[in-house]
Amino acid sequence: LHRSQLVAVAKEHQIRMLPVLRRGKLVGVVSDTDLKRASASDATMLDVHEMLYLISKIKIKDIMTKDPLTVSPDCTVEETAELLLEHKISGVPVVEQGGRVVGMITRDDLFKVLIALSGLGKHGIQFAFQVDDRAGTIKELTDVIRNHNGKLASILSSYEGVPAGFRNVYLRIYDIPREDLPA
């Protein structure tokens, strides 16, 4: 595809990153940032006709990120999120053992997983508790919810920013009437 065609396809389908293949083998990726950077930096101080001419001559191979980082289909969501964060990138191609590109995974995909895991789709209310880091503390919390006929959408736990001997527990619950909740 020519750059202008790629921009149109990416915009139409709200795609932020595409793999670039040569003879079926991954050789790079081109992101919406690459496309914007090439247009802006190369077209500075030009009139409209010069800018359109220049844009028509930009080749994908000249603006793509060559030899991009990749993940395998067996890579976990956590490993992928860590890779994106560590390298400050917005996505990576998913590549099988033989080198075949089977998809792309982006920060938006990871956000969707996070939302699903947090139970946000069930709505409800999320409560945060700082509890002793000992066996049974989560059961004590869930027993209270069960006693009020509430349902759990998710349970998340973290030691981040918590004093030694404690942990944060986040419960998303639903089906408890508002009047049963403490003020």
CSV table of C-alpha atoms in Angstrom, one decimal:
chain,number,residue,atom,x,y,z
A,1,LEU,CA,0.0,0.0,0.0
A,2,HIS,CA,1.0,3.6,-0.6
A,3,ARG,CA,1.2,5.8,2.5
A,4,SER,CA,-2.0,7.7,1.6
A,5,GLN,CA,-3.9,4.4,1.2
A,6,LEU,CA,-2.5,3.2,4.5
A,7,VAL,CA,-3.6,6.3,6.3
A,8,ALA,CA,-7.1,6.0,4.8
A,9,VAL,CA,-7.4,2.3,5.8
A,10,ALA,CA,-6.0,2.9,9.3
A,11,LYS,CA,-8.3,5.9,9.9
A,12,GLU,CA,-11.4,4.1,8.6
A,13,HIS,CA,-10.9,1.0,10.8
A,14,GLN,CA,-9.4,2.9,13.8
A,15,ILE,CA,-6.1,1.0,13.5
A,16,ARG,CA,-3.1,2.5,15.3
A,17,MET,CA,-0.5,0.0,14.2
A,18,LEU,CA,0.0,-2.4,11.3
A,19,PRO,CA,2.6,-5.0,10.6
A,20,VAL,CA,4.7,-4.6,7.4
A,21,LEU,CA,5.5,-7.9,5.7
A,22,ARG,CA,7.9,-8.8,2.9
A,23,ARG,CA,7.2,-12.2,1.3
A,24,GLY,CA,5.1,-13.2,4.4
A,25,LYS,CA,7.9,-12.3,6.8
A,26,LEU,CA,7.6,-9.5,9.4
A,27,VAL,CA,10.1,-6.7,8.5
A,28,GLY,CA,8.6,-3.8,10.5
A,29,VAL,CA,5.6,-2.1,11.9
A,30,VAL,CA,4.1,1.3,11.0
A,31,SER,CA,2.1,3.2,13.6
A,32,ASP,CA,-0.2,6.2,13.4
A,33,THR,CA,2.6,8.1,15.1
A,34,ASP,CA,5.1,7.1,12.4
A,35,LEU,CA,2.6,8.3,9.7
A,36,LYS,CA,2.0,11.6,11.5
A,37,ARG,CA,5.7,12.2,12.2
A,38,ALA,CA,6.6,11.6,8.6
A,39,SER,CA,3.9,14.0,7.4
A,40,ALA,CA,4.7,16.8,9.8
A,41,SER,CA,8.5,16.7,9.8
A,42,ASP,CA,8.9,16.4,6.1
A,43,ALA,CA,6.3,19.0,5.2
A,44,THR,CA,7.3,21.9,7.4
A,45,MET,CA,7.5,25.2,5.6
A,46,LEU,CA,6.1,23.9,2.3
A,47,ASP,CA,3.1,25.2,0.4
A,48,VAL,CA,0.2,22.8,-0.2
A,49,HIS,CA,1.3,21.6,-3.6
A,50,GLU,CA,4.8,20.8,-2.4
A,51,MET,CA,3.4,19.1,0.7
A,52,LEU,CA,1.1,16.9,-1.3
A,53,TYR,CA,3.9,16.0,-3.7
A,54,LEU,CA,6.2,15.1,-0.8
A,55,ILE,CA,3.6,13.0,1.0
A,56,SER,CA,2.9,11.1,-2.3
A,57,LYS,CA,6.6,10.1,-2.4
A,58,ILE,CA,7.0,8.9,1.2
A,59,LYS,CA,7.4,5.1,1.3
A,60,ILE,CA,6.3,2.9,4.2
A,61,LYS,CA,9.8,1.3,4.3
A,62,ASP,CA,11.3,4.7,5.1
A,63,ILE,CA,9.0,5.5,8.1
A,64,MET,CA,8.3,2.0,9.6
A,65,THR,CA,10.0,0.7,12.7
A,66,LYS,CA,12.3,-2.0,11.5
A,67,ASP,CA,12.8,-5.3,13.3
A,68,PRO,CA,10.1,-4.6,15.9
A,69,LEU,CA,9.7,-6.3,19.3
A,70,THR,CA,7.2,-9.2,19.1
A,71,VAL,CA,5.4,-11.6,21.4
A,72,SER,CA,4.4,-15.1,21.0
A,73,PRO,CA,0.7,-16.2,21.2
A,74,ASP,CA,1.7,-18.0,24.5
A,75,CYS,CA,2.9,-14.8,26.1
A,76,THR,CA,0.7,-13.7,29.0
A,77,VAL,CA,-1.2,-10.4,29.2
A,78,GLU,CA,1.0,-9.4,32.1
A,79,GLU,CA,4.3,-10.2,30.2
A,80,THR,CA,3.0,-8.2,27.2
A,81,ALA,CA,1.9,-5.2,29.4
A,82,GLU,CA,5.3,-5.2,31.0
A,83,LEU,CA,7.1,-5.3,27.6
A,84,LEU,CA,5.0,-2.4,26.3
A,85,LEU,CA,5.6,-0.3,29.5
A,86,GLU,CA,9.3,-1.1,29.6
A,87,HIS,CA,9.9,-0.1,26.0
A,88,LYS,CA,7.3,2.7,26.0
A,89,ILE,CA,5.5,1.4,22.9
A,90,SER,CA,1.8,1.1,22.1
A,91,GLY,CA,1.7,-2.4,20.7
A,92,VAL,CA,3.5,-5.3,19.2
A,93,PRO,CA,2.9,-8.0,16.6
A,94,VAL,CA,2.0,-11.5,17.8
A,95,VAL,CA,4.3,-13.9,15.9
A,96,GLU,CA,4.2,-17.7,15.9
A,97,GLN,CA,7.3,-19.9,16.2
A,98,GLY,CA,7.7,-20.1,12.4
A,99,GLY,CA,7.6,-16.4,12.0
A,100,ARG,CA,4.0,-16.1,10.9
A,101,VAL,CA,2.2,-12.9,12.1
A,102,VAL,CA,-1.1,-14.0,13.7
A,103,GLY,CA,-2.2,-10.6,15.1
A,104,MET,CA,-1.3,-7.4,16.9
A,105,ILE,CA,-1.8,-6.6,20.5
A,106,THR,CA,-2.0,-3.0,21.7
A,107,ARG,CA,-2.5,-1.1,24.9
A,108,ASP,CA,-6.2,-0.8,24.1
A,109,ASP,CA,-6.4,-4.6,24.0
A,110,LEU,CA,-4.7,-4.7,27.4
A,111,PHE,CA,-7.1,-2.1,28.8
A,112,LYS,CA,-10.1,-4.2,27.7
A,113,VAL,CA,-8.6,-7.2,29.5
A,114,LEU,CA,-8.1,-5.1,32.6
A,115,ILE,CA,-11.6,-3.8,32.5
A,116,ALA,CA,-12.9,-7.4,32.1
A,117,LEU,CA,-10.8,-8.7,35.0
A,118,SER,CA,-11.9,-5.9,37.3
A,119,GLY,CA,-15.5,-6.7,36.7
A,120,LEU,CA,-16.3,-3.2,35.5
A,121,GLY,CA,-18.7,-4.7,32.9
A,122,LYS,CA,-20.9,-5.9,35.7
A,123,HIS,CA,-20.9,-2.3,37.0
A,124,GLY,CA,-21.7,-2.4,40.7
A,125,ILE,CA,-19.5,-0.8,43.3
A,126,GLN,CA,-15.8,-1.3,44.0
A,127,PHE,CA,-14.6,-1.2,47.6
A,128,ALA,CA,-11.0,-1.0,48.6
A,129,PHE,CA,-9.7,-2.4,51.9
A,130,GLN,CA,-6.3,-2.5,53.5
A,131,VAL,CA,-6.2,-5.8,55.4
A,132,ASP,CA,-3.7,-7.9,57.3
A,133,ASP,CA,-1.7,-10.1,55.0
A,134,ARG,CA,-2.8,-13.4,56.5
A,135,ALA,CA,-4.9,-16.3,55.4
A,136,GLY,CA,-8.6,-15.8,55.6
A,137,THR,CA,-8.9,-12.0,55.4
A,138,ILE,CA,-10.4,-12.1,51.9
A,139,LYS,CA,-12.9,-14.7,53.1
A,140,GLU,CA,-13.9,-12.5,56.0
A,141,LEU,CA,-14.7,-9.7,53.5
A,142,THR,CA,-16.6,-11.9,51.1
A,143,ASP,CA,-18.7,-13.4,53.9
A,144,VAL,CA,-20.0,-9.9,54.7
A,145,ILE,CA,-21.0,-9.4,51.1
A,146,ARG,CA,-22.6,-12.9,51.0
A,147,ASN,CA,-24.6,-12.1,54.2
A,148,HIS,CA,-26.1,-9.1,52.4
A,149,ASN,CA,-27.0,-11.3,49.3
A,150,GLY,CA,-24.4,-9.4,47.2
A,151,LYS,CA,-22.6,-10.9,44.3
A,152,LEU,CA,-18.9,-10.6,43.5
A,153,ALA,CA,-17.8,-9.4,40.1
A,154,SER,CA,-14.1,-9.4,40.9
A,155,ILE,CA,-11.5,-9.6,43.6
A,156,LEU,CA,-8.1,-7.9,43.0
A,157,SER,CA,-5.2,-7.7,45.5
A,158,SER,CA,-2.0,-5.7,45.6
A,159,TYR,CA,1.0,-5.1,47.8
A,160,GLU,CA,1.9,-1.9,46.0
A,161,GLY,CA,2.4,1.1,48.3
A,162,VAL,CA,1.2,-0.9,51.4
A,163,PRO,CA,3.0,-1.2,54.7
A,164,ALA,CA,4.7,-4.5,55.5
A,165,GLY,CA,2.2,-7.1,56.8
A,166,PHE,CA,-0.7,-5.6,54.9
A,167,ARG,CA,-2.2,-5.7,51.4
A,168,ASN,CA,-4.9,-3.9,49.5
A,169,VAL,CA,-8.0,-5.9,48.4
A,170,TYR,CA,-10.4,-4.5,45.9
A,171,LEU,CA,-13.9,-6.1,45.7
A,172,ARG,CA,-16.4,-5.2,43.0
A,173,ILE,CA,-19.8,-6.1,44.1
A,174,TYR,CA,-23.3,-5.8,42.8
A,175,ASP,CA,-26.9,-6.7,43.8
A,176,ILE,CA,-26.6,-5.0,47.2
A,177,PRO,CA,-29.3,-2.4,47.7
A,178,ARG,CA,-27.9,1.1,48.4
A,179,GLU,CA,-29.7,1.3,51.7
A,180,ASP,CA,-27.7,-1.7,53.0
A,181,LEU,CA,-24.5,0.1,52.4
A,182,PRO,CA,-22.8,2.1,55.2
A,183,ALA,CA,-23.1,5.9,54.7
